[in-house]
CSV table of C-alpha atoms in Angstrom, one decimal:
chain,number,residue,atom,x,y,z
A,1,MET,CA,-34.1,10.2,-35.1
A,2,LYS,CA,-34.2,6.7,-33.8
A,3,GLN,CA,-30.5,6.1,-34.4
A,4,LEU,CA,-29.6,9.3,-32.5
A,5,PHE,CA,-31.7,8.2,-29.6
A,6,VAL,CA,-30.0,4.8,-29.3
A,7,ILE,CA,-26.5,6.4,-29.4
A,8,LEU,CA,-27.4,8.8,-26.6
A,9,THR,CA,-28.8,6.1,-24.4
A,10,VAL,CA,-25.7,4.0,-24.7
A,11,PHE,CA,-23.5,7.0,-23.7
A,12,VAL,CA,-25.6,7.7,-20.6
A,13,ILE,CA,-25.3,4.1,-19.4
A,14,LYS,CA,-21.6,4.1,-19.8
A,15,VAL,CA,-21.2,7.3,-17.7
A,16,VAL,CA,-23.3,5.8,-14.9
A,17,ALA,CA,-21.3,2.6,-14.9
A,18,ASN,CA,-18.1,4.5,-14.4
A,19,THR,CA,-19.6,6.7,-11.7
A,20,ASP,CA,-20.7,3.6,-9.7
A,21,CYS,CA,-17.3,2.0,-9.9
A,22,ASP,CA,-16.1,0.7,-6.5
A,23,GLU,CA,-12.3,0.3,-6.7
A,24,THR,CA,-12.2,-1.4,-3.3
A,25,LYS,CA,-13.7,-4.5,-4.9
A,26,CYS,CA,-10.9,-4.9,-7.4
A,27,VAL,CA,-9.1,-8.2,-7.2
A,28,GLY,CA,-5.6,-8.3,-5.8
A,29,HIS,CA,-3.3,-6.0,-3.8
A,30,GLN,CA,-2.7,-2.6,-5.4
A,31,LYS,CA,-0.7,-1.1,-2.5
A,32,LEU,CA,2.7,-1.8,-4.0
A,33,TYR,CA,1.7,-0.1,-7.2
A,34,LYS,CA,0.4,3.0,-5.4
A,35,GLU,CA,3.5,3.5,-3.3
A,36,ILE,CA,6.1,3.1,-6.1
A,37,GLY,CA,4.2,5.6,-8.3
A,38,CYS,CA,2.7,3.3,-11.0
A,39,THR,CA,-0.1,4.4,-13.2
A,40,PRO,CA,-3.2,2.2,-13.5
A,41,VAL,CA,-4.4,1.3,-17.0
A,42,ILE,CA,-8.1,0.8,-17.1
A,43,GLU,CA,-9.7,-0.6,-20.2
A,44,GLU,CA,-12.7,1.3,-21.6
A,45,GLY,CA,-15.9,0.4,-19.8
A,46,GLN,CA,-14.1,-1.4,-17.0
A,47,CYS,CA,-13.7,-0.4,-13.3
A,48,CYS,CA,-10.5,-2.1,-12.2
A,49,PRO,CA,-7.0,-1.7,-13.7
A,50,SER,CA,-6.0,-4.5,-16.1
A,51,ARG,CA,-2.3,-3.6,-15.6
A,52,TYR,CA,0.0,-0.9,-14.4
A,53,GLU,CA,2.7,1.2,-16.0
A,54,CYS,CA,5.6,1.4,-13.5
A,55,PRO,CA,9.0,3.0,-13.2
A,56,ASP,CA,11.9,0.8,-14.3
A,57,LEU,CA,13.3,-0.1,-10.9
A,58,LYS,CA,15.9,-2.6,-12.1
A,59,ASN,CA,17.8,0.0,-14.0
A,60,LEU,CA,18.1,2.7,-11.3
A,61,ASP,CA,21.5,4.0,-10.4
A,62,ASN,CA,22.5,1.6,-7.6
A,63,THR,CA,25.1,4.1,-6.2
A,64,LYS,CA,22.3,6.5,-5.1
A,65,CYS,CA,19.1,6.3,-3.1
A,66,HIS,CA,15.6,6.8,-4.6
A,67,TYR,CA,12.5,7.9,-2.9
A,68,LYS,CA,9.2,9.4,-4.2
A,69,ASN,CA,10.7,10.2,-7.6
A,70,GLU,CA,13.7,12.0,-6.1
A,71,ILE,CA,17.4,11.0,-6.2
A,72,TYR,CA,19.6,11.3,-3.1
A,73,GLU,CA,23.3,11.2,-3.0
A,74,PRO,CA,25.2,9.0,-0.5
A,75,ARG,CA,25.0,10.4,3.0
A,76,ALA,CA,22.1,12.7,2.1
A,77,GLU,CA,19.4,12.8,4.8
A,78,LEU,CA,15.6,12.8,4.4
A,79,PRO,CA,13.7,15.6,6.2
A,80,SER,CA,11.9,14.5,9.4
A,81,ASN,CA,8.5,15.6,8.1
A,82,MET,CA,8.8,12.9,5.4
A,83,THR,CA,9.8,10.1,7.8
A,84,ASN,CA,8.0,10.8,11.1
A,85,PRO,CA,4.6,9.5,9.8
A,86,LEU,CA,6.4,6.2,9.0
A,87,CYS,CA,7.9,6.1,12.6
A,88,ALA,CA,11.4,6.4,11.1
A,89,ALA,CA,14.0,8.9,12.1
A,90,ALA,CA,17.5,10.0,11.1
A,91,CYS,CA,17.2,8.4,7.6
A,92,TYR,CA,20.2,8.8,5.5
A,93,CYS,CA,21.4,7.3,2.2
A,94,ARG,CA,23.9,4.6,3.0
A,95,GLU,CA,26.6,4.2,0.4
A,96,SER,CA,26.7,1.2,-1.9
A,97,SER,CA,29.3,-1.5,-1.6
A,98,ASP,CA,30.4,-4.4,-3.7
A,99,ASN,CA,27.6,-6.6,-2.5
A,100,GLU,CA,24.9,-4.0,-1.7
A,101,LYS,CA,23.0,-1.2,-3.4
A,102,ALA,CA,22.7,2.2,-1.9
A,103,SER,CA,19.7,2.3,0.5
A,104,PHE,CA,18.2,4.4,3.2
A,105,ASN,CA,19.2,3.5,6.7
A,106,CYS,CA,16.7,4.7,9.4
A,107,ALA,CA,16.2,4.4,13.1
A,108,ASN,CA,12.8,3.0,14.2
A,109,ILE,CA,10.9,5.4,16.5
A,110,GLU,CA,9.5,3.6,19.6
A,111,CYS,CA,6.8,5.7,21.2
A,112,PRO,CA,6.9,5.9,25.1
A,113,GLU,CA,3.2,5.4,25.3
A,114,LEU,CA,3.5,1.9,23.9
A,115,PHE,CA,5.5,0.8,26.9
A,116,ASN,CA,4.0,2.9,29.8
A,117,ARG,CA,0.4,3.1,28.8
A,118,GLU,CA,-2.0,4.0,31.6
A,119,PRO,CA,-5.4,2.3,31.2
A,120,ASP,CA,-7.4,5.4,32.2
A,121,CYS,CA,-5.7,7.6,29.6
A,122,ILE,CA,-5.8,8.2,25.9
A,123,TYR,CA,-2.8,9.3,23.8
A,124,PRO,CA,-3.9,11.4,20.8
A,125,VAL,CA,-1.5,11.5,17.8
A,126,GLU,CA,-1.5,14.6,15.6
A,127,LYS,CA,-1.4,14.2,11.8
A,128,GLY,CA,2.2,13.8,10.5
A,129,ASP,CA,3.5,12.5,13.9
A,130,CYS,CA,4.4,9.0,15.0
A,131,CYS,CA,4.0,9.4,18.7
A,132,SER,CA,1.6,11.2,21.0
A,133,LYS,CA,2.7,14.5,22.6
A,134,LYS,CA,0.2,14.5,25.4
A,135,LYS,CA,-2.1,12.3,27.4
A,136,ILE,CA,-5.7,12.9,28.5
A,137,CYS,CA,-6.8,10.9,31.6
A,138,GLY,CA,-9.8,10.3,33.8
A,139,ASP,CA,-12.6,12.9,34.0
A,140,ASP,CA,-10.8,15.0,31.4
A,141,ARG,CA,-11.8,12.5,28.8
A,142,LYS,CA,-15.5,13.0,29.5
A,143,SER,CA,-15.6,16.4,27.8
A,144,LEU,CA,-14.2,15.0,24.6
A,145,PRO,CA,-16.4,14.1,21.6
A,146,VAL,CA,-16.8,10.4,21.0
A,147,CYS,CA,-16.7,8.5,17.7
A,148,LEU,CA,-18.1,5.1,16.9
A,149,LEU,CA,-16.3,2.8,14.4
A,150,ASP,CA,-16.9,-0.9,13.9
A,151,GLY,CA,-18.8,-1.0,17.2
A,152,VAL,CA,-15.9,0.5,19.2
A,153,GLU,CA,-16.0,3.9,20.9
A,154,TYR,CA,-13.0,6.3,20.5
A,155,PHE,CA,-12.3,9.7,22.0
A,156,GLU,CA,-11.4,12.8,20.0
A,157,GLY,CA,-7.8,12.5,18.8
A,158,GLN,CA,-7.5,8.8,19.0
A,159,SER,CA,-6.4,6.8,15.9
A,160,MET,CA,-8.9,4.3,14.5
A,161,TYR,CA,-8.1,1.5,12.1
A,162,PRO,CA,-11.2,0.3,10.1
A,163,GLU,CA,-11.7,-3.5,9.9
A,164,LYS,CA,-12.9,-3.5,6.3
A,165,GLU,CA,-10.6,-0.8,5.0
A,166,SER,CA,-7.3,-2.0,6.3
A,167,CYS,CA,-5.3,0.4,4.2
A,168,HIS,CA,-6.8,3.4,5.9
A,169,LYS,CA,-6.2,5.1,9.2
A,170,CYS,CA,-8.8,7.5,10.7
A,171,THR,CA,-8.7,10.1,13.5
A,172,CYS,CA,-11.6,10.7,15.8
A,173,THR,CA,-13.0,14.2,15.5
A,174,LYS,CA,-16.2,15.9,16.5
A,175,ASP,CA,-17.5,15.8,13.0
A,176,PHE,CA,-16.3,12.2,12.1
A,177,ASN,CA,-18.8,10.3,9.9
A,178,ASN,CA,-18.4,6.6,9.9
A,179,SER,CA,-20.6,6.0,6.9
A,180,THR,CA,-17.6,6.2,4.6
A,181,ILE,CA,-13.9,5.7,5.0
A,182,VAL,CA,-12.2,6.0,1.6
A,183,ASP,CA,-13.4,9.6,0.9
A,184,ASN,CA,-13.6,10.6,4.6
A,185,PRO,CA,-11.6,13.8,5.3
A,186,ASN,CA,-10.7,12.4,8.7
A,187,CYS,CA,-9.2,9.3,7.2
A,188,GLU,CA,-6.0,8.7,5.1
A,189,GLU,CA,-4.4,5.8,3.3
A,190,VAL,CA,-1.7,4.0,5.3
A,191,ASP,CA,1.8,4.4,4.0
A,192,CYS,CA,3.6,1.1,4.3
A,193,GLY,CA,7.0,2.7,3.6
A,194,ILE,CA,7.8,0.3,0.8
A,195,GLN,CA,10.0,2.7,-1.0
A,196,LEU,CA,11.8,3.8,2.1
A,197,ARG,CA,12.5,0.4,3.6
A,198,TYR,CA,12.4,-2.1,0.8
A,199,MET,CA,13.7,-0.4,-2.4
A,200,THR,CA,16.6,-2.7,-2.7
A,201,ASN,CA,14.2,-5.7,-2.6
A,202,LEU,CA,12.3,-4.2,-5.5
A,203,GLN,CA,15.5,-3.5,-7.4
A,204,GLY,CA,16.5,-7.1,-7.0
A,205,GLY,CA,13.2,-8.3,-8.5
A,206,CYS,CA,11.6,-9.4,-5.3
A,207,VAL,CA,7.8,-9.0,-4.6
A,208,PRO,CA,5.9,-8.4,-1.4
A,209,ILE,CA,4.0,-11.2,0.4
A,210,TYR,CA,0.7,-10.2,1.9
A,211,TYR,CA,-1.2,-11.9,4.7
A,212,GLY,CA,-4.5,-12.9,3.2
A,213,THR,CA,-6.6,-10.4,1.2
A,214,GLU,CA,-7.6,-8.1,4.0
A,215,ARG,CA,-4.2,-6.9,5.3
A,216,CYS,CA,-2.6,-3.8,3.8
A,217,CYS,CA,1.2,-3.9,4.2
A,218,PRO,CA,3.6,-6.7,3.2
A,219,ILE,CA,4.7,-9.2,5.9
A,220,SER,CA,7.6,-10.6,3.9
A,221,TRP,CA,9.2,-10.8,0.5
A,222,ARG,CA,9.5,-13.5,-2.3
A,223,CYS,CA,12.7,-13.2,-4.4
A,224,PRO,CA,13.5,-15.1,-7.6
A,225,GLU,CA,15.2,-18.5,-7.4
A,226,SER,CA,16.7,-20.7,-10.0
A,227,THR,CA,14.1,-23.4,-9.2
A,228,ASP,CA,11.1,-21.2,-9.9
A,229,LYS,CA,8.7,-22.5,-12.5
A,230,VAL,CA,5.5,-21.3,-14.1
A,231,GLU,CA,2.2,-23.2,-13.7
A,232,SER,CA,0.1,-22.2,-16.7
A,233,LYS,CA,-3.4,-21.4,-15.7
A,234,GLY,CA,-4.1,-18.2,-17.6
A,235,LYS,CA,-4.5,-17.2,-21.2
A,236,ASN,CA,-2.3,-18.5,-23.9
A,237,SER,CA,0.8,-16.4,-24.6
A,238,SER,CA,-0.6,-15.4,-27.9
A,239,GLU,CA,-3.7,-14.0,-26.3
A,240,SER,CA,-2.1,-12.2,-23.4
A,241,LYS,CA,-0.2,-9.1,-24.5
A,242,HIS,CA,0.8,-7.9,-21.1
A,243,LYS,CA,2.6,-10.2,-18.7
A,244,CYS,CA,4.0,-10.3,-15.2
A,245,GLU,CA,7.8,-10.7,-14.9
A,246,PHE,CA,9.5,-12.5,-12.1
A,247,GLY,CA,13.2,-13.0,-12.5
A,248,SER,CA,13.7,-14.5,-15.9
A,249,LEU,CA,10.1,-15.8,-16.0
A,250,LYS,CA,7.1,-14.3,-17.8
A,251,LEU,CA,3.6,-15.1,-16.6
A,252,ASN,CA,0.3,-14.6,-18.4
A,253,ILE,CA,-2.6,-13.3,-16.3
A,254,GLY,CA,-3.8,-16.2,-14.2
A,255,ASP,CA,-0.5,-18.1,-14.2
A,256,GLU,CA,1.0,-19.1,-10.9
A,257,LEU,CA,4.5,-19.7,-9.6
A,258,THR,CA,5.4,-23.1,-8.2
A,259,SER,CA,6.7,-22.9,-4.6
A,260,ASP,CA,8.0,-25.0,-1.8
A,261,GLU,CA,6.1,-22.8,0.6
A,262,LYS,CA,2.7,-24.5,0.6
A,263,ASP,CA,1.0,-21.6,2.5
A,264,VAL,CA,2.2,-18.9,0.0
A,265,SER,CA,0.7,-18.6,-3.4
A,266,CYS,CA,2.0,-16.3,-6.1
A,267,ALA,CA,0.1,-15.4,-9.3
A,268,CYS,CA,-0.1,-12.9,-12.1
A,269,VAL,CA,-3.2,-10.8,-11.3
A,270,SER,CA,-2.4,-7.4,-12.7
A,271,PRO,CA,0.9,-7.0,-14.5
A,272,PRO,CA,3.8,-6.2,-14.3
A,273,PHE,CA,4.4,-7.6,-10.8
A,274,VAL,CA,3.5,-11.1,-9.4
A,275,GLN,CA,1.3,-10.9,-6.3
A,276,CYS,CA,2.0,-13.3,-3.4
A,277,VAL,CA,-0.4,-14.1,-0.6
A,278,LYS,CA,0.2,-16.1,2.6
A,279,ALA,CA,-2.8,-18.2,3.6
A,280,THR,CA,-4.6,-17.1,6.8
A,281,ASN,CA,-5.4,-20.6,8.0
């Protein structure tokens, strides 16, 4: 009976630990992995992914375009409901050439309210749209419900960007609850459009550069160079089964890339991609 009781106790503790897991505290940027359809691999009893299993981007057909697990022939267009939320329009698959892979070519949507914004008006944006379709001004705003987020008041329909959850965008509604963001029905994860805009970078072995640890979308890209070297700071190769790959280099978890850019550091955090971060000061 004592042995059975001990086994049952261990099982209960394990379940509670998994339930209390807070993925937002995991080290490194997971945005790239989410947008290109990678599967997180979480070791038993752990909260954060130790690595990801990702599509083989380097061996995709370079004569066709690829987006969200679909293949598009040259000159094929993406439907507007897929591109409007990314503020992109008229996206079509541009044919490959001798020097370039096939890729999507899009026009950037520039919303009128960004250039002719009246200070006494709000410009609500409906879900799935890039720009506002109406404006509400003056006394008409007073009848609208108000939301409070990060000490700032918003009117119903306005977009809100949480300070601590930079990969989420929220919409002010009458039932908005600011106690949680990640599981909030009025919030959604920001789509950086990595697959749409930067697939050729990924196919070429490049990795995103992020601004610090609090920003969501990439600000630039780091591509392999012949002068790249590995600075060993992680486990020995015999101990590390899974590695990050960057060009012809293989990095153990914890290893870093040497770089001439002193304010950009690149390291193997969670394979298979190296993660690069630009210093904020």
